[in-house]
Amino acid sequence: MNIRPPTECPAWNALAAQAHAWRDNALKSALESDPTRAQGLVATAPGLRLDYSRQRLDAAVIGQLAELAAARDLPAWRTALLSGEAVNDTEGRAAWHTALRAGAAAPAEVRAALLRMRGLATRLREGSWRGATGRAIDRIVHLGTGGSDLGPRLVVDALAEAATPKLRVGFAANVDPLDLERALREADPQTTLFVVVSKTFTTQETIENARAAKAWLARSLPAGAGLEPHFVAVSANADAARAFGALEVLPMWDWVGGRYSVWSTVGFSAMAAIGESAFDEFLAGAGDIDAHFAAAPLERNVPALLGLIGVWNVNFLGAATQAVLPYATPLRLLPAYLQQLEMESNGKRVDRAGRVIDYATAPVVWGAEGTVGQHSFHQLLHQGTQVVPADFIVFDDAPGDPARRAILAAHAEAQAEALARGQDDAALPPYRRIPGSRPSSTLHFERLDARNLGRLIALYEHKVFTQGVIWNIDSFDQWGVELGKQLAKALLETAAQTSRRSHPPGAGSPRP
Ligand code: F6P
């Protein structure tokens, strides 16, 4: 497979040669001169439509980007990803998250784990899971961080309300004691279950929160009550999870990356919150996109297009950031989810051959739900000195007052139009002029449900993979986060030594 720098591809140079034509006002002119543009620059996948007619490009650019993808061996890399080959080469592992949503074709161990999850989730939802004092569990507090937190948190926030859960599901990710304290406000120790999720079971923040949870239970439950019924652990490090003391230890696998793991047992709290069949739909939605990604030609392949358009914006038009604007309150956590997915995957500076690279990789991903963000940072999107490509995510059909729904939809469309067309009337004072030609894509979904949420997340996963292939980087490791962990550990050890020296055991309290 091609692991030469992408800058050596003729298509890269051809794209660079076209880029100057798309700077400044070209998008505005293209929209004005071609009223059919919005019909041509679209692609569909199951349940969704991508409109990229407001990007700074045309069919010729898309053709060149597809050529670049072919020259980078995207089809062969895609086959390697989907068939579970070790595409994560610095860790010598597969990144086989697609196997988790392969239904009957999933590996036996995955099907067995899903079955176990379902059984446990059913017991929780039916109220037949009893805590140490015999009372039914009615609250889950999910303890995890990064990929062991953001996915389940997003799914619960997006879908649990619609599923009218019988269980309350809360989260604590930060080692700041206040995070767990807040999650435990109003919680009854007799009816609270902690789901401790850590692939490695060594992440300090999660383990400390799990210990604090144990201490909270021990303080409140009758002396001698076993705490195990109040814990489920999810980990690839089964021995450590078992040693911690949990009634159930669900398996994770080293071939699933943390930020790609919401489909696995890591999603247990989400399954319990939204229900087993909604979780099945969530997996099926991702499966729909896997099938589309595997088969659709690159020019009509929605996740590949998202990735390639991102490459165009970053490497040829100089974008340093990417905004994500879901026009749906239930997706308010999507920007945080995508930050980890995109920035931990593709925030890399060395290529697959170990060379320091001299072209840009992942942009900074940020955003907020519309319309809220309009009254915060959209000013910069419209008139700032940086051009920020934006992804609008909209839903045709959603519950609630149709009149306010119509207002929401109108605002999303108006923002994309204002960005693209601007208002540069010479009669206006300069401070009122909006330059336009600011790029965006709009992803249209029929409705926000479990299936479409699965589709949306899988779409971005394959977008990230596509970009990793173009940029010649390993999207599945995260070595950059290790140094900080080591330094924090060393600081804590030094502090503990200093404290031991100034208060040796048996020395009693220092005199005032
Ligand atoms: O520190 C980064 C990271 O390793 C993420 O990649 C991961 O999702 C998160 O920490 C949590 O890791 P674990 O599930 O092992 O606790």
CSV table of N, CA, C and O in Angstrom, one decimal, residues 55-126:
chain,number,residue,atom,x,y,z
A,55,GLN,N,-19.5,24.5,-0.9
A,55,GLN,CA,-18.1,24.4,-0.7
A,55,GLN,C,-17.4,25.1,-1.9
A,55,GLN,O,-18.0,25.3,-2.9
A,56,ARG,N,-16.1,25.5,-1.6
A,56,ARG,CA,-15.4,26.2,-2.7
A,56,ARG,C,-14.8,25.2,-3.6
A,56,ARG,O,-13.6,24.9,-3.6
A,57,LEU,N,-15.6,24.6,-4.5
A,57,LEU,CA,-15.1,23.6,-5.4
A,57,LEU,C,-16.1,23.4,-6.5
A,57,LEU,O,-17.2,23.9,-6.5
A,58,ASP,N,-15.7,22.6,-7.5
A,58,ASP,CA,-16.7,22.2,-8.5
A,58,ASP,C,-16.4,20.7,-8.8
A,58,ASP,O,-15.6,20.1,-8.2
A,59,ALA,N,-17.1,20.2,-9.8
A,59,ALA,CA,-17.0,18.8,-10.1
A,59,ALA,C,-15.6,18.4,-10.5
A,59,ALA,O,-15.1,17.3,-10.2
A,60,ALA,N,-14.9,19.3,-11.1
A,60,ALA,CA,-13.5,19.0,-11.5
A,60,ALA,C,-12.6,18.8,-10.3
A,60,ALA,O,-11.7,17.9,-10.3
A,61,VAL,N,-12.8,19.6,-9.3
A,61,VAL,CA,-12.0,19.5,-8.0
A,61,VAL,C,-12.4,18.1,-7.4
A,61,VAL,O,-11.5,17.4,-7.0
A,62,ILE,N,-13.7,17.8,-7.4
A,62,ILE,CA,-14.1,16.5,-6.8
A,62,ILE,C,-13.4,15.3,-7.6
A,62,ILE,O,-12.9,14.4,-7.0
A,63,GLY,N,-13.3,15.5,-8.9
A,63,GLY,CA,-12.7,14.5,-9.7
A,63,GLY,C,-11.2,14.3,-9.3
A,63,GLY,O,-10.7,13.2,-9.2
A,64,GLN,N,-10.5,15.4,-9.1
A,64,GLN,CA,-9.1,15.4,-8.8
A,64,GLN,C,-8.9,14.8,-7.4
A,64,GLN,O,-8.0,14.1,-7.1
A,65,LEU,N,-9.9,15.2,-6.5
A,65,LEU,CA,-9.8,14.6,-5.1
A,65,LEU,C,-10.0,13.1,-5.1
A,65,LEU,O,-9.3,12.4,-4.4
A,66,ALA,N,-10.9,12.6,-6.0
A,66,ALA,CA,-11.1,11.2,-6.1
A,66,ALA,C,-9.8,10.5,-6.7
A,66,ALA,O,-9.4,9.4,-6.3
A,67,GLU,N,-9.2,11.2,-7.6
A,67,GLU,CA,-7.9,10.7,-8.2
A,67,GLU,C,-6.8,10.6,-7.1
A,67,GLU,O,-6.1,9.6,-7.0
A,68,LEU,N,-6.8,11.6,-6.3
A,68,LEU,CA,-5.8,11.6,-5.2
A,68,LEU,C,-6.1,10.4,-4.2
A,68,LEU,O,-5.2,9.7,-3.9
A,69,ALA,N,-7.4,10.2,-3.9
A,69,ALA,CA,-7.8,9.1,-3.0
A,69,ALA,C,-7.3,7.8,-3.7
A,69,ALA,O,-6.8,6.9,-3.0
A,70,ALA,N,-7.6,7.7,-5.0
A,70,ALA,CA,-7.2,6.4,-5.6
A,70,ALA,C,-5.7,6.3,-5.6
A,70,ALA,O,-5.1,5.2,-5.3
A,71,ALA,N,-4.9,7.3,-5.8
A,71,ALA,CA,-3.5,7.3,-5.8
A,71,ALA,C,-2.9,6.9,-4.4
A,71,ALA,O,-1.9,6.3,-4.3
A,72,ARG,N,-3.7,7.3,-3.4
A,72,ARG,CA,-3.3,7.0,-2.0
A,72,ARG,C,-3.7,5.6,-1.6
A,72,ARG,O,-3.6,5.2,-0.5
A,73,ASP,N,-4.3,4.9,-2.6
A,73,ASP,CA,-4.8,3.5,-2.3
A,73,ASP,C,-5.9,3.4,-1.3
A,73,ASP,O,-6.0,2.5,-0.5
A,74,LEU,N,-6.8,4.4,-1.3
A,74,LEU,CA,-7.9,4.4,-0.4
A,74,LEU,C,-8.7,3.1,-0.5
A,74,LEU,O,-9.0,2.5,0.5
A,75,PRO,N,-9.0,2.6,-1.7
A,75,PRO,CA,-9.8,1.4,-1.8
A,75,PRO,C,-9.1,0.2,-1.1
A,75,PRO,O,-9.7,-0.6,-0.4
A,76,ALA,N,-7.8,0.1,-1.3
A,76,ALA,CA,-7.1,-1.0,-0.6
A,76,ALA,C,-7.0,-0.8,0.9
A,76,ALA,O,-7.2,-1.8,1.7
A,77,TRP,N,-6.8,0.4,1.3
A,77,TRP,CA,-6.8,0.7,2.8
A,77,TRP,C,-8.2,0.4,3.4
A,77,TRP,O,-8.3,-0.2,4.5
A,78,ARG,N,-9.2,0.8,2.6
A,78,ARG,CA,-10.6,0.5,3.1
A,78,ARG,C,-10.8,-1.0,3.3
A,78,ARG,O,-11.4,-1.4,4.3
A,79,THR,N,-10.4,-1.8,2.3
A,79,THR,CA,-10.5,-3.2,2.4
A,79,THR,C,-9.8,-3.7,3.7
A,79,THR,O,-10.3,-4.5,4.4
A,80,ALA,N,-8.6,-3.2,3.9
A,80,ALA,CA,-7.8,-3.6,5.0
A,80,ALA,C,-8.5,-3.3,6.3
A,80,ALA,O,-8.6,-4.1,7.3
A,81,LEU,N,-9.1,-2.1,6.4
A,81,LEU,CA,-9.8,-1.6,7.6
A,81,LEU,C,-11.0,-2.6,7.8
A,81,LEU,O,-11.2,-3.1,8.9
A,82,LEU,N,-11.8,-2.8,6.8
A,82,LEU,CA,-13.1,-3.5,6.9
A,82,LEU,C,-12.9,-5.0,7.2
A,82,LEU,O,-13.7,-5.7,7.7
A,83,SER,N,-11.7,-5.5,6.8
A,83,SER,CA,-11.5,-6.9,7.0
A,83,SER,C,-10.6,-7.2,8.2
A,83,SER,O,-10.2,-8.3,8.5
A,84,GLY,N,-10.4,-6.2,9.0
A,84,GLY,CA,-9.8,-6.4,10.3
A,84,GLY,C,-8.3,-6.6,10.2
A,84,GLY,O,-7.7,-7.2,11.1
A,85,GLU,N,-7.6,-6.1,9.2
A,85,GLU,CA,-6.2,-6.1,9.1
A,85,GLU,C,-5.6,-5.1,10.1
A,85,GLU,O,-6.3,-4.1,10.5
A,86,ALA,N,-4.3,-5.3,10.4
A,86,ALA,CA,-3.7,-4.4,11.4
A,86,ALA,C,-3.3,-3.0,10.9
A,86,ALA,O,-2.2,-2.7,10.6
A,87,VAL,N,-4.3,-2.2,10.7
A,87,VAL,CA,-4.1,-0.9,10.1
A,87,VAL,C,-3.5,0.1,11.1
A,87,VAL,O,-3.0,1.2,10.7
A,88,ASN,N,-3.6,-0.2,12.4
A,88,ASN,CA,-2.9,0.6,13.4
A,88,ASN,C,-1.5,0.0,13.5
A,88,ASN,O,-1.3,-0.9,14.3
A,89,ASP,N,-0.6,0.6,12.8
A,89,ASP,CA,0.7,-0.1,12.7
A,89,ASP,C,1.6,0.2,13.9
A,89,ASP,O,2.4,-0.6,14.3
A,90,THR,N,1.5,1.4,14.5
A,90,THR,CA,2.4,1.6,15.7
A,90,THR,C,2.0,0.7,16.9
A,90,THR,O,2.8,0.5,17.7
A,91,GLU,N,0.8,0.3,16.9
A,91,GLU,CA,0.4,-0.6,18.0
A,91,GLU,C,0.2,-2.1,17.5
A,91,GLU,O,-0.2,-2.9,18.3
A,92,GLY,N,0.4,-2.3,16.2
A,92,GLY,CA,0.3,-3.6,15.6
A,92,GLY,C,-1.1,-4.2,15.8
A,92,GLY,O,-1.2,-5.4,16.1
A,93,ARG,N,-2.1,-3.4,15.6
A,93,ARG,CA,-3.5,-3.9,15.8
A,93,ARG,C,-4.4,-3.5,14.7
A,93,ARG,O,-4.2,-2.5,14.0
A,94,ALA,N,-5.5,-4.3,14.6
A,94,ALA,CA,-6.6,-3.9,13.8
A,94,ALA,C,-7.3,-2.7,14.4
A,94,ALA,O,-7.1,-2.4,15.6
A,95,ALA,N,-8.2,-2.1,13.6
A,95,ALA,CA,-9.1,-1.0,14.1
A,95,ALA,C,-10.5,-1.5,13.6
A,95,ALA,O,-11.0,-0.9,12.7
A,96,TRP,N,-11.0,-2.5,14.2
A,96,TRP,CA,-12.1,-3.3,13.5
A,96,TRP,C,-13.4,-2.9,14.1
A,96,TRP,O,-14.2,-3.8,14.4
A,97,HIS,N,-13.7,-1.6,14.4
A,97,HIS,CA,-15.0,-1.2,14.9
A,97,HIS,C,-16.1,-1.6,14.1
A,97,HIS,O,-17.2,-1.8,14.5
A,98,THR,N,-15.9,-1.8,12.7
A,98,THR,CA,-17.0,-2.1,11.9
A,98,THR,C,-17.5,-3.5,12.2
A,98,THR,O,-18.7,-3.8,11.9
A,99,ALA,N,-16.6,-4.4,12.8
A,99,ALA,CA,-17.1,-5.8,13.1
A,99,ALA,C,-18.1,-5.7,14.2
A,99,ALA,O,-18.9,-6.6,14.4
A,100,LEU,N,-18.1,-4.6,15.0
A,100,LEU,CA,-19.1,-4.5,16.1
A,100,LEU,C,-20.5,-4.3,15.6
A,100,LEU,O,-21.4,-4.5,16.4
A,101,ARG,N,-20.6,-3.8,14.4
A,101,ARG,CA,-22.0,-3.5,13.9
A,101,ARG,C,-22.3,-4.4,12.7
A,101,ARG,O,-23.0,-4.0,11.8
A,102,ALA,N,-21.7,-5.5,12.6
A,102,ALA,CA,-21.8,-6.4,11.4
A,102,ALA,C,-23.0,-7.4,11.6
A,102,ALA,O,-23.2,-8.3,10.7
A,103,GLY,N,-23.8,-7.2,12.6
A,103,GLY,CA,-25.0,-8.1,12.8
A,103,GLY,C,-24.5,-9.6,12.9
A,103,GLY,O,-23.6,-9.9,13.6
A,104,ALA,N,-25.2,-10.4,12.1
A,104,ALA,CA,-24.9,-11.8,12.1
A,104,ALA,C,-23.5,-12.2,11.7
A,104,ALA,O,-23.0,-13.2,12.0
A,105,ALA,N,-22.9,-11.2,10.9
A,105,ALA,CA,-21.5,-11.5,10.4
A,105,ALA,C,-20.5,-11.1,11.5
A,105,ALA,O,-19.3,-11.2,11.2
A,106,ALA,N,-20.9,-10.6,12.6
A,106,ALA,CA,-19.9,-10.1,13.6
A,106,ALA,C,-19.2,-11.3,14.2
A,106,ALA,O,-19.8,-12.4,14.2
A,107,PRO,N,-18.0,-11.2,14.7
A,107,PRO,CA,-17.3,-12.3,15.3
A,107,PRO,C,-18.1,-12.9,16.5
A,107,PRO,O,-18.8,-12.1,17.1
A,108,ALA,N,-17.9,-14.2,16.7
A,108,ALA,CA,-18.7,-14.8,17.8
A,108,ALA,C,-18.6,-14.1,19.1
A,108,ALA,O,-19.5,-14.0,19.9
A,109,GLU,N,-17.4,-13.7,19.4
A,109,GLU,CA,-17.1,-13.1,20.7
A,109,GLU,C,-17.9,-11.8,20.9
A,109,GLU,O,-18.4,-11.4,22.0
A,110,VAL,N,-18.1,-11.1,19.8
A,110,VAL,CA,-18.9,-9.8,19.8
A,110,VAL,C,-20.3,-10.1,20.0
A,110,VAL,O,-21.0,-9.5,20.8
A,111,ARG,N,-20.8,-11.1,19.2
A,111,ARG,CA,-22.2,-11.5,19.4
A,111,ARG,C,-22.5,-12.0,20.8
A,111,ARG,O,-23.6,-11.6,21.4
A,112,ALA,N,-21.6,-12.7,21.4
A,112,ALA,CA,-21.8,-13.2,22.7
A,112,ALA,C,-21.9,-12.1,23.7
A,112,ALA,O,-22.7,-12.0,24.6
A,113,ALA,N,-21.0,-11.1,23.5
A,113,ALA,CA,-20.9,-9.9,24.5
A,113,ALA,C,-22.2,-9.1,24.3
A,113,ALA,O,-22.7,-8.6,25.3
A,114,LEU,N,-22.7,-8.9,23.1
A,114,LEU,CA,-23.9,-8.2,22.9
A,114,LEU,C,-25.1,-8.8,23.6
A,114,LEU,O,-25.9,-8.2,24.2
A,115,LEU,N,-25.1,-10.2,23.5
A,115,LEU,CA,-26.2,-10.9,24.1
A,115,LEU,C,-26.1,-10.7,25.6
A,115,LEU,O,-27.2,-10.5,26.3
A,116,ARG,N,-24.9,-10.8,26.2
A,116,ARG,CA,-24.8,-10.6,27.6
A,116,ARG,C,-25.2,-9.2,28.0
A,116,ARG,O,-26.0,-9.0,29.0
A,117,MET,N,-24.8,-8.2,27.2
A,117,MET,CA,-25.2,-6.8,27.5
A,117,MET,C,-26.7,-6.7,27.5
A,117,MET,O,-27.3,-6.0,28.3
A,118,ARG,N,-27.3,-7.3,26.5
A,118,ARG,CA,-28.8,-7.2,26.4
A,118,ARG,C,-29.5,-7.7,27.6
A,118,ARG,O,-30.4,-7.1,28.1
A,119,GLY,N,-29.0,-8.9,28.1
A,119,GLY,CA,-29.5,-9.5,29.3
A,119,GLY,C,-29.4,-8.6,30.5
A,119,GLY,O,-30.4,-8.4,31.2
A,120,LEU,N,-28.3,-8.0,30.6
A,120,LEU,CA,-28.1,-7.1,31.8
A,120,LEU,C,-28.9,-5.8,31.6
A,120,LEU,O,-29.5,-5.4,32.6
A,121,ALA,N,-29.0,-5.3,30.4
A,121,ALA,CA,-29.7,-4.1,30.2
A,121,ALA,C,-31.2,-4.4,30.5
A,121,ALA,O,-31.9,-3.5,31.1
A,122,THR,N,-31.7,-5.5,30.0
A,122,THR,CA,-33.1,-5.9,30.3
A,122,THR,C,-33.4,-5.9,31.8
A,122,THR,O,-34.4,-5.4,32.2
A,123,ARG,N,-32.5,-6.6,32.5
A,123,ARG,CA,-32.7,-6.6,34.0
A,123,ARG,C,-32.8,-5.2,34.6
A,123,ARG,O,-33.6,-5.0,35.4
A,124,LEU,N,-31.9,-4.4,34.1
A,124,LEU,CA,-31.9,-3.0,34.6
A,124,LEU,C,-33.2,-2.3,34.3
A,124,LEU,O,-33.8,-1.6,35.1
A,125,ARG,N,-33.6,-2.4,33.0
A,125,ARG,CA,-34.8,-1.7,32.6
A,125,ARG,C,-36.1,-2.3,33.2
A,125,ARG,O,-37.1,-1.6,33.4
A,126,GLU,N,-36.1,-3.6,33.5
A,126,GLU,CA,-37.3,-4.2,34.1
A,126,GLU,C,-37.3,-4.0,35.6
A,126,GLU,O,-38.3,-4.4,36.2
